[in-house]
Short mmCIF file of C-alpha atoms in Angstrom, two decimals:
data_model
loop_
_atom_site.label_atom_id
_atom_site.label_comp_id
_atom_site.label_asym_id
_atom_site.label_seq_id
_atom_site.Cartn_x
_atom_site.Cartn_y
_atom_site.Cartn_z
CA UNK A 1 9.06 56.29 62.28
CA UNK A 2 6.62 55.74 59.42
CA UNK A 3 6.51 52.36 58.14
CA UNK A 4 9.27 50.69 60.54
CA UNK A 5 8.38 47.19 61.34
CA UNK A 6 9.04 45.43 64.54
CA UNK A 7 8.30 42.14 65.88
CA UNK A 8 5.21 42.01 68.11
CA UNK A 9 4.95 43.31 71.07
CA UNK A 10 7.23 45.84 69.61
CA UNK A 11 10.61 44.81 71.53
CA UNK A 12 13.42 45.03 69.09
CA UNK A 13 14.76 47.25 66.76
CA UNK A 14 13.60 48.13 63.23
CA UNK A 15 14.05 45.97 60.42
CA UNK A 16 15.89 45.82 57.27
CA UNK A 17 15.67 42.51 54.89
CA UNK A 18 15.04 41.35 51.64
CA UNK A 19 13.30 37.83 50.90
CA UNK A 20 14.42 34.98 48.88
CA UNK A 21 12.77 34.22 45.35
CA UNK A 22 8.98 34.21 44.68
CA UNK A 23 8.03 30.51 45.87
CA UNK A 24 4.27 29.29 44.46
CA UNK A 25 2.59 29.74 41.58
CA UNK A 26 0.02 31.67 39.82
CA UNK A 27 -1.35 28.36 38.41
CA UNK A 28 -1.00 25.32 36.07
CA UNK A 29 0.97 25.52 33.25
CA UNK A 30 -0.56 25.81 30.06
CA UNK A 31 2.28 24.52 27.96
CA UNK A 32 1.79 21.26 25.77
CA UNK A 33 4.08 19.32 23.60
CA UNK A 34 2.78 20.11 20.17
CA UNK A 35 4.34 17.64 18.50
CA UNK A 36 6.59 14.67 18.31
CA UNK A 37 8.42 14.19 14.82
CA UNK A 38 10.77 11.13 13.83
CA UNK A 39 13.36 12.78 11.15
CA UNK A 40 15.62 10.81 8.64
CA UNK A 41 19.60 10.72 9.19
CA UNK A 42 20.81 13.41 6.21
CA UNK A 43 20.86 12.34 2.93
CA UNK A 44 19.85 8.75 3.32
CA UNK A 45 18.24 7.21 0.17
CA UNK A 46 17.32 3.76 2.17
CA UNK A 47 15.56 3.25 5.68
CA UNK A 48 17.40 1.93 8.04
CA UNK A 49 15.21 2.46 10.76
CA UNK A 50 16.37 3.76 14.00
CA UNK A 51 20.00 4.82 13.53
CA UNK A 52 22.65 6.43 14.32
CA UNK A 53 21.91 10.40 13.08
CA UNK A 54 18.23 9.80 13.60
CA UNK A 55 16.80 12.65 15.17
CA UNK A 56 12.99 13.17 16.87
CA UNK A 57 11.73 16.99 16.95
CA UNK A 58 10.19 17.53 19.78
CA UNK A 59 7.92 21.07 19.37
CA UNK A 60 6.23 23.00 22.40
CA UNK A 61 3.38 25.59 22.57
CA UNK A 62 5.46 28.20 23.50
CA UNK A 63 8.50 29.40 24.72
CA UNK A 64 9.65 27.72 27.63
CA UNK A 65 12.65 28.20 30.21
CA UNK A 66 14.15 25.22 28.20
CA UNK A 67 14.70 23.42 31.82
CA UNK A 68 17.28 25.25 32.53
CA UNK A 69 19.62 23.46 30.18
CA UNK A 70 21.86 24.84 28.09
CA UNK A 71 21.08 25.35 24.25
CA UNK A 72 23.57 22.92 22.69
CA UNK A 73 25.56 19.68 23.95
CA UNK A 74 22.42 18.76 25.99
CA UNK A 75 24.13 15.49 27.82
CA UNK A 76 21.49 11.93 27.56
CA UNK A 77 21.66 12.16 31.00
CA UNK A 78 19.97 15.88 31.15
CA UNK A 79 17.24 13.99 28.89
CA UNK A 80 16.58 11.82 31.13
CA UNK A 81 16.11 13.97 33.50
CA UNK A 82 13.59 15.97 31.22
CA UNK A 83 11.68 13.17 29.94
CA UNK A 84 10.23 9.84 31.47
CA UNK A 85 10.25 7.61 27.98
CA UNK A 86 7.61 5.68 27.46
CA UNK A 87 8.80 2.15 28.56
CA UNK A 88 11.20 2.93 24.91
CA UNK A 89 14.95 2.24 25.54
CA UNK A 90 16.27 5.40 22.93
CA UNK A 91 19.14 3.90 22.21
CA UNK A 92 23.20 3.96 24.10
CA UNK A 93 23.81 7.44 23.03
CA UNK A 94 21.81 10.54 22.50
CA UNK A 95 22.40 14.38 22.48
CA UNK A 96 19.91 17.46 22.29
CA UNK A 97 19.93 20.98 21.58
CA UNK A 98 17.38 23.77 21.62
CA UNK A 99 16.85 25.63 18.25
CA UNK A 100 14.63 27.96 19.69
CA UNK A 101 12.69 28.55 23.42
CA UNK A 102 10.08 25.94 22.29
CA UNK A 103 11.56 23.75 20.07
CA UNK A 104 14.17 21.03 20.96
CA UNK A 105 16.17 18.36 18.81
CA UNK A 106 16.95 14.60 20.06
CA UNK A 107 19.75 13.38 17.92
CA UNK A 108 20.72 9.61 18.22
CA UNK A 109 24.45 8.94 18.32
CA UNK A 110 24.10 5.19 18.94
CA UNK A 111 21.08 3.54 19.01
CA UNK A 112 22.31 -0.09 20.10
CA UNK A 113 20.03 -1.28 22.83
CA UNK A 114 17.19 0.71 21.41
CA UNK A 115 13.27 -0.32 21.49
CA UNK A 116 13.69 1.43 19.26
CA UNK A 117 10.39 4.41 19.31
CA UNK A 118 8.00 3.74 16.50
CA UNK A 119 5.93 6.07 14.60
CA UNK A 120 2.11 6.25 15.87
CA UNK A 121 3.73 5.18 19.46
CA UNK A 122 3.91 7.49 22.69
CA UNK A 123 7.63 8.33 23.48
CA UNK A 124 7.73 10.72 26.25
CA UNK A 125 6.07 12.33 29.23
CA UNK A 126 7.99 15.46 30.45
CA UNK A 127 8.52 14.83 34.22
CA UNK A 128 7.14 17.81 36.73
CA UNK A 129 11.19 17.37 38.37
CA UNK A 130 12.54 18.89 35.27
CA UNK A 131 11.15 22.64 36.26
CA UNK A 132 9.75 23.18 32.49
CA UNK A 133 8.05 26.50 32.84
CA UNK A 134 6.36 29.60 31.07
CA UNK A 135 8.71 32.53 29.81
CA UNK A 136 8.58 34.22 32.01
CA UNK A 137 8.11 31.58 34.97
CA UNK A 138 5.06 32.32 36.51
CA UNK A 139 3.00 29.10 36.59
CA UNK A 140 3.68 25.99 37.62
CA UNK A 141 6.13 23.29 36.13
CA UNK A 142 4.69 21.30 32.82
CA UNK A 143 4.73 18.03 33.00
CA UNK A 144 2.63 17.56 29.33
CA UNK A 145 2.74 14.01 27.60
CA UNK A 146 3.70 13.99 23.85
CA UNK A 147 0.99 13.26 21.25
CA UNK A 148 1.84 10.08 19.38
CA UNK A 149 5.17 10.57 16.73
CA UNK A 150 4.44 11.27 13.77
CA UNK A 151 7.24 11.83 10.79
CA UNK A 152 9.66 8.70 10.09
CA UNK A 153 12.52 7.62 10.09
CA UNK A 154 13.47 6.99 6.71
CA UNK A 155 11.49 6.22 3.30
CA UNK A 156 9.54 3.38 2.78
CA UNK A 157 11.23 -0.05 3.39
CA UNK A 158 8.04 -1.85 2.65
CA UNK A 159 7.29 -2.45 -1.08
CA UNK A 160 4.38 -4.44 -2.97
CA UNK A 161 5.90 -8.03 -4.41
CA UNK A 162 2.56 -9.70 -5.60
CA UNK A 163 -1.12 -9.05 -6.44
CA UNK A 164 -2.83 -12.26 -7.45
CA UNK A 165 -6.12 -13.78 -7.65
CA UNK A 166 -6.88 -16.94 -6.80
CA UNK A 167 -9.61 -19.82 -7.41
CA UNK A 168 -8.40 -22.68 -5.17
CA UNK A 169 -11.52 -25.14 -5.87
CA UNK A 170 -11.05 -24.65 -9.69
CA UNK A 171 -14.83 -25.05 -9.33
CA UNK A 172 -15.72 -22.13 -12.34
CA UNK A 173 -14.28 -19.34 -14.95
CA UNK A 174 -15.64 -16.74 -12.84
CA UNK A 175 -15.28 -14.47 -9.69
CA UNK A 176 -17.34 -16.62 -7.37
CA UNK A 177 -17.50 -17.15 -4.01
CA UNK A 178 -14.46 -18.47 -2.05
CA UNK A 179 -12.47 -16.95 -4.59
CA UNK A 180 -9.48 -15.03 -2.83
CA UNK A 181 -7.54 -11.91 -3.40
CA UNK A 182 -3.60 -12.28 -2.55
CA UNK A 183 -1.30 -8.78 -1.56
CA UNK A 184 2.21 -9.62 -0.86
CA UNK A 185 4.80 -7.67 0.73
CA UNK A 186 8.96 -8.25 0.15
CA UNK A 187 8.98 -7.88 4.00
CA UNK A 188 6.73 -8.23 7.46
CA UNK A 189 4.56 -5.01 8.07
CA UNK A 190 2.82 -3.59 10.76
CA UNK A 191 -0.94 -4.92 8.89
CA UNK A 192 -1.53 -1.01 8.73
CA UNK A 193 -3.10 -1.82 12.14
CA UNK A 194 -5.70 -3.88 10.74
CA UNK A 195 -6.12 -7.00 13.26
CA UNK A 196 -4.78 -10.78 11.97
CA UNK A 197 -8.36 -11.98 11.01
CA UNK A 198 -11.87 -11.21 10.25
CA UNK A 199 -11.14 -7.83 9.10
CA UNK A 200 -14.14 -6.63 7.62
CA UNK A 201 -15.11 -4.89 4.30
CA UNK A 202 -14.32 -1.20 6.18
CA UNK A 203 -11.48 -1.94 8.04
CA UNK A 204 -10.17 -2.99 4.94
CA UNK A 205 -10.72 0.36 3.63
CA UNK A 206 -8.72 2.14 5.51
CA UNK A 207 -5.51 0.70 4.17
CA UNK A 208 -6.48 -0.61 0.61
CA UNK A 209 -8.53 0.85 -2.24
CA UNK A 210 -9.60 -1.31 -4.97
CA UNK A 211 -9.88 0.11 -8.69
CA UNK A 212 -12.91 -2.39 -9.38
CA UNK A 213 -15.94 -3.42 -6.46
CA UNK A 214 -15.28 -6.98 -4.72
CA UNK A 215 -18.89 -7.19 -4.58
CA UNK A 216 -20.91 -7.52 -1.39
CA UNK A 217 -19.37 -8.79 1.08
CA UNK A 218 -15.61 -9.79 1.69
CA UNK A 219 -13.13 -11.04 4.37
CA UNK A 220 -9.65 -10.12 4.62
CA UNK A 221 -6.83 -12.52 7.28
CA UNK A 222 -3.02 -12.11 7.35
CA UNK A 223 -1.56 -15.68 7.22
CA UNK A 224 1.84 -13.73 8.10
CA UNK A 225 2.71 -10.18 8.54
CA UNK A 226 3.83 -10.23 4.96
CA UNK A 227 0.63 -11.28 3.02
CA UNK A 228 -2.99 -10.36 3.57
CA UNK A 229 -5.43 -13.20 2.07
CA UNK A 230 -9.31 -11.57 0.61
CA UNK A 231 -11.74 -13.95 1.09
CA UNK A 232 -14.67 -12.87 -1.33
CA UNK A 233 -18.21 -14.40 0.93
CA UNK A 234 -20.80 -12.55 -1.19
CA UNK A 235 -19.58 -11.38 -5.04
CA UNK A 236 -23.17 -10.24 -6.27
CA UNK A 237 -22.49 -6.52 -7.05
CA UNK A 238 -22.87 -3.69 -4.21
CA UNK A 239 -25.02 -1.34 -5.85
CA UNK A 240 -23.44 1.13 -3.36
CA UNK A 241 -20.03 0.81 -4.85
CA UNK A 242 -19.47 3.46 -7.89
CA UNK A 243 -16.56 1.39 -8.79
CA UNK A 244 -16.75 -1.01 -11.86
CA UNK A 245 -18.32 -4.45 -11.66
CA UNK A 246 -16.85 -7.80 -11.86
CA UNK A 247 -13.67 -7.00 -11.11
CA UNK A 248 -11.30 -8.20 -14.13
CA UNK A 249 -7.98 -9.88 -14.91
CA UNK A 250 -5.82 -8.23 -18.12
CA UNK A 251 -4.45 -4.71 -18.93
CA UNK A 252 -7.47 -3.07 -17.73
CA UNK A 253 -7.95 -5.30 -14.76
CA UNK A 254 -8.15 -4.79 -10.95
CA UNK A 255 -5.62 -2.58 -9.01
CA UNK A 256 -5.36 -2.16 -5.53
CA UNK A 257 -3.71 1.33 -4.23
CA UNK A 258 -2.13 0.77 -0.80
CA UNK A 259 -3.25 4.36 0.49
CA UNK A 260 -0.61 6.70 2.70
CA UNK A 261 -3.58 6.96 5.58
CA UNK A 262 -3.75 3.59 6.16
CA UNK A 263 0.25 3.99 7.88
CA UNK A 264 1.43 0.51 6.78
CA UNK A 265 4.57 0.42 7.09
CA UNK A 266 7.63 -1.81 8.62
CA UNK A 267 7.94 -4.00 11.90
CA UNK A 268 8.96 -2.18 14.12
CA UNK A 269 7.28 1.23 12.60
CA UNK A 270 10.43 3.30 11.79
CA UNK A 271 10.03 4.03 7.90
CA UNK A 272 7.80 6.24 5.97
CA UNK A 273 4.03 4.27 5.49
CA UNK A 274 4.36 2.81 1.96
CA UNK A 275 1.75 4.43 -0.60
CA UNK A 276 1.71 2.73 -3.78
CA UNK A 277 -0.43 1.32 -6.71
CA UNK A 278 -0.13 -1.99 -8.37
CA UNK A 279 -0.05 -3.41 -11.68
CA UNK A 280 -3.18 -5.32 -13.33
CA UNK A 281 -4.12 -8.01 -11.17
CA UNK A 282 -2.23 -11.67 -11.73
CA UNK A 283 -3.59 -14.73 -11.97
CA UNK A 284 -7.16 -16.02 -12.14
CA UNK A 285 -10.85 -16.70 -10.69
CA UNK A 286 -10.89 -20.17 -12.10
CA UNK A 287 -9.45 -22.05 -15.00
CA UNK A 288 -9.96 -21.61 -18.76
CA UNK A 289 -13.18 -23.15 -20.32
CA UNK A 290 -12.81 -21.64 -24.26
CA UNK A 291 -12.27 -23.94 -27.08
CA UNK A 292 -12.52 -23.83 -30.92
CA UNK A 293 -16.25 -25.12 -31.20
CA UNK A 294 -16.00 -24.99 -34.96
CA UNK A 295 -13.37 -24.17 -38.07
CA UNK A 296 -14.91 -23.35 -41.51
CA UNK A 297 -12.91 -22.11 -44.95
CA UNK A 298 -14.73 -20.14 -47.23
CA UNK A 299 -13.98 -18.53 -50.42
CA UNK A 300 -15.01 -15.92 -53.00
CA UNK A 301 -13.04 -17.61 -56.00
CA UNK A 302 -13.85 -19.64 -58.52
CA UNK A 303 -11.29 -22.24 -58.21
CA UNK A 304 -10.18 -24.94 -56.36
CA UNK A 305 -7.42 -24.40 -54.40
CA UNK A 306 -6.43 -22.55 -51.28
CA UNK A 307 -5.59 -19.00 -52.60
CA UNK A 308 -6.06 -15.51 -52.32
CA UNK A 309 -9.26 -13.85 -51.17
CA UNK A 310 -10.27 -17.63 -49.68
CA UNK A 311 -10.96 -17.38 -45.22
CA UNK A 312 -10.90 -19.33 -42.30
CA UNK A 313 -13.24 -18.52 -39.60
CA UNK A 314 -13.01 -19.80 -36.25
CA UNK A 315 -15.65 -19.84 -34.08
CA UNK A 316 -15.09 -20.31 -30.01
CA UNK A 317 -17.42 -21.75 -27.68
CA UNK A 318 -18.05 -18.41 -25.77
CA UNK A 319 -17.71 -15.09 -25.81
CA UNK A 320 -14.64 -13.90 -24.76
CA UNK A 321 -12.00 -10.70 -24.57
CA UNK A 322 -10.63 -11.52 -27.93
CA UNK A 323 -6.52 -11.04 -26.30
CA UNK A 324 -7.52 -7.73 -25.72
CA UNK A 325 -8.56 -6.81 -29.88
CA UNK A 326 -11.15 -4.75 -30.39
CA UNK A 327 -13.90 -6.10 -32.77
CA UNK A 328 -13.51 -4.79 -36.38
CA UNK A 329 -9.64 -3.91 -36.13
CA UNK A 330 -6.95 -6.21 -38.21
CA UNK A 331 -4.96 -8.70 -36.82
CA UNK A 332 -1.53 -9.03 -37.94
CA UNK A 333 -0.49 -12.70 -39.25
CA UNK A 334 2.51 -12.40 -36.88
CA UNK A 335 -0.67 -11.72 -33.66
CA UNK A 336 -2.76 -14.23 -35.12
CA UNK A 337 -0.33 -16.78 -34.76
CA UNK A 338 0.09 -15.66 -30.89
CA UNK A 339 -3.92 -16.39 -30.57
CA UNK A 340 -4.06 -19.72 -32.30
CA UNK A 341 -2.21 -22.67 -33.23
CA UNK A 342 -2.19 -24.68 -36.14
CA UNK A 343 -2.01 -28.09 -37.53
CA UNK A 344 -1.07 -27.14 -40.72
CA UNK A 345 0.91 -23.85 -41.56
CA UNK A 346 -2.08 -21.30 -43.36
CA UNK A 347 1.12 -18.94 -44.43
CA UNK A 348 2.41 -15.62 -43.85
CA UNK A 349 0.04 -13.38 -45.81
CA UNK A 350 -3.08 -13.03 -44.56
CA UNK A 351 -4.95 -10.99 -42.09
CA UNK A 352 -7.15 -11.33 -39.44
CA UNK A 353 -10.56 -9.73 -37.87
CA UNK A 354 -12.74 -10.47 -34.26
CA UNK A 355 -16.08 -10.72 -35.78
CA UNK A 356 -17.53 -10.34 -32.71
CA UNK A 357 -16.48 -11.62 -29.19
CA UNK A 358 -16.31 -15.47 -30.25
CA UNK A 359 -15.73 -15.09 -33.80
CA UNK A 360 -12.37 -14.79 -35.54
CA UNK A 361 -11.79 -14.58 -39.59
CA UNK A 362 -8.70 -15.23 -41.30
CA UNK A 363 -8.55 -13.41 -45.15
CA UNK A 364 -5.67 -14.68 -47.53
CA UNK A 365 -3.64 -12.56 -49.47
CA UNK A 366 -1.19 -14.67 -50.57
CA UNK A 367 -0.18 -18.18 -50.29
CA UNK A 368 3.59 -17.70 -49.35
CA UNK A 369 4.86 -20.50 -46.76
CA UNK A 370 1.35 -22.55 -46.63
CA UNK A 371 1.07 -25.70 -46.40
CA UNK A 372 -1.16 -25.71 -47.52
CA UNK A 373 -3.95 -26.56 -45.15
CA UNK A 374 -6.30 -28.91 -45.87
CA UNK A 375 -10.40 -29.73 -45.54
CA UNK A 376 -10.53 -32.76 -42.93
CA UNK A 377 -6.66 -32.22 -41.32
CA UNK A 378 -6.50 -28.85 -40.51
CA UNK A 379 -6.84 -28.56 -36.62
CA UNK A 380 -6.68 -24.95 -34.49
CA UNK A 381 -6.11 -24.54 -30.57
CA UNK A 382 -5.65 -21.62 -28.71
CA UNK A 383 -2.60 -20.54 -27.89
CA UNK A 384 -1.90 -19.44 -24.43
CA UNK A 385 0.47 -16.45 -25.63
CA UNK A 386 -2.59 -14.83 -27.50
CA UNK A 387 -3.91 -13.93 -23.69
CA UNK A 388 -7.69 -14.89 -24.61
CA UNK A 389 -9.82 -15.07 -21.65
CA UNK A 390 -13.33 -15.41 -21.30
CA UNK A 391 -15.61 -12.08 -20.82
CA UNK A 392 -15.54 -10.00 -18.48
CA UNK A 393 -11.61 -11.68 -18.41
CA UNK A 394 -11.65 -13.54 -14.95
CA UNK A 395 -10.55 -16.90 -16.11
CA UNK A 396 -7.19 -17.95 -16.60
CA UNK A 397 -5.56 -17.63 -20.28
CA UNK A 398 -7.04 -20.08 -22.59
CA UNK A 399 -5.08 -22.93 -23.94
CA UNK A 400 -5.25 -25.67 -26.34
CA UNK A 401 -9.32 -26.00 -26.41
CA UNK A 402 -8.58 -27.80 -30.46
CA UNK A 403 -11.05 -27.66 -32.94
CA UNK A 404 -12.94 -30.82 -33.58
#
């Protein structure tokens, strides 16, 4: 008969049987893991890091035979069995469902014991045992490792606390060298993955962004994982920096942006990277060297007396940012009396004008509550709530400096 099959030499009778399952395969598998997401517990307004509700995405390249397990109440046992973690202890308690052929969901339950998994880390390597195939099967079992998790775990638990400058040596007014730059954090961070010391001018850069150039050349440290220390080596300007040059204390001073690349974030590395800008730079590149070099009164009256239309002018010993005035507006009495101090009380009505950047006028119209102030007694400091630096405004807020 046609087709009959015997053994060989043909002894027996014809045969009739079906095989078992297709064994083999028609080659690797192509499937990757896509992605690896971290995803906050639900409706969380705080990080708490790796908790309980926590849940890591876990995206293919295509549909897959899901393992064979089932599509919901996936067991942590059947996990481990689908993933070798990445010498990361997940926690006590975990379950898993698939929300599609190539897309499953790790929820934590309990996460006591865990490493926990961080965000930029490795977590998982999906082990060949586990039978992850093509849809339909017809390569061999994936075994792909996960890119590194991205995502987080809640928002950012790392905030800015300070942004000072600092002149140590008290040596000048100015930004000099061995000056230093001071960016605080309420809590230890990962250093954005910037190494403990010597971190140079572009590694910098990838975490920080200064609204003003630090001139040439600059060395950042981390005396603790909470505080980053800016040595400033060379502070000539870097004609290569667009930014404005010297960097400046006041309203309009420095800033420093901590940017959302540069991933810095808590220790371990379960919250959202922090991405923030600060206020105007605190403190000073050196202590205050302004003082009243001279007082003189004029007047435009024929008499003798202190009286309307009669002036004051004070003259400083350098140029300086005037408490943030501009030249040629009017200063209140009230404001004047936050720039300077005096001896002798000049009154309440008169107003005052920045001549220029050293130069201050004083212009009665009235006499009410003077002294009056006299030629050979009056005596006029600076008062530190007036905010007068010198210019560019480096130094700290001028004080006292009296009039001879």
């Amino acid at each position: 008969v046609s087709g009959t099959i015997r053994n060989y030499p043909p002894q027996c009778a014809e045969t009739s049987a079906t095989s078992g399952v297709l064994l083999g395969n028609f080659g690797s598998s192509p499937i990757t893991i896509s992605s690896w997401v971290a995803s906050a517990p639900a409706g969380i307004t705080t990080c708490g890091g790796f908790a309980s509700g926590s849940k890591m995405i876990v995206t293919f390249s295509q549909d897959t035979n899901r393992a064979h397990l089932p599509s919901t109440g996936i067991t942590r046992t059947q996990l481990d069995q689908l993933f070798a973690w990445n010498n990361i202890n997940v926690g006590s308690s975990y379950t898993g469902e698939w929300t599609n052929d190539r897309t499953l969901q790790i929820v934590i339950l309990d996460p006591f014991g865990a490493s926990p998994p961080q965000i930029g880390g490795v977590i998982a390597s999906v082990r060949a045992s586990a039978d992850l195939r093509t849809v339909p099967p017809t390569t061999g079992a994936a075994f792909p490792t996960a890119p590194a998790m991205i995502g987080y775990f809640g928002p950012p638990s790392v905030a800015l606390s300070l942004f000072e400058a600092l002149d140590e040596d008290g040596a000048d007014s100015v930004f000099s060298v061995g000056d230093e730059i001071v960016v605080a954090f309420n809590i230890e961070t990962n250093r954005g993955g910037l190494p403990a010391s010597n971190i140079t001018k572009t590694q910098l850069a990838t975490v920080f962004s200064f609204s003003q150039s630090l001139g040439k050349s600059y060395v950042g440290y981390w005396p603790s994982r909470s505080t980053l220390r800016i040595l400033i080596v060379d502070p000539t300007e870097d004609l290569t920096d667009t930014k404005p040059y010297p960097p400046t204390l006041g309203s309009a001073g420095l800033r420093v942006s901590i940017l959302t690349a540069g991933g810095l974030t808590n220790i371990p590395a379960t919250c959202q990277p922090l991405a923030t800008t600060s206020g105007a730079i605190t403190g000073s590149f050196g202590p205050s060297s302004i003082a009243v070099s001279e007082i003189r009164a004029f007047t435009i009256g024929a008499d003798s007396v202190y009286g309307v239309g009669d002036s004051i002018r004070i003259t400083l010993n350098q140029d300086t940012d005037r408490g943030g005035y501009p030249i040629g507006a009017s200063v209140t009495y009230t404001a004047t009396k936050l720039l300077f101090n005096f001896s002798q009380n000049p009154g309440d009505q008169f107003t005052g004008v920045w001549d220029d950047a050293r130069t201050f006028t004083m212009t009665l119209f009235g006499t009410f509550n003077a002294a009056p102030p006299t030629l050979g007694h009056l005596i006029i400091g600076i008062f530190a709530g007036g905010g007068i630096r010198n210019y560019p405004p480096q130094s700290a807020v001028a004080v006292g400096g009296t009039s001879p």
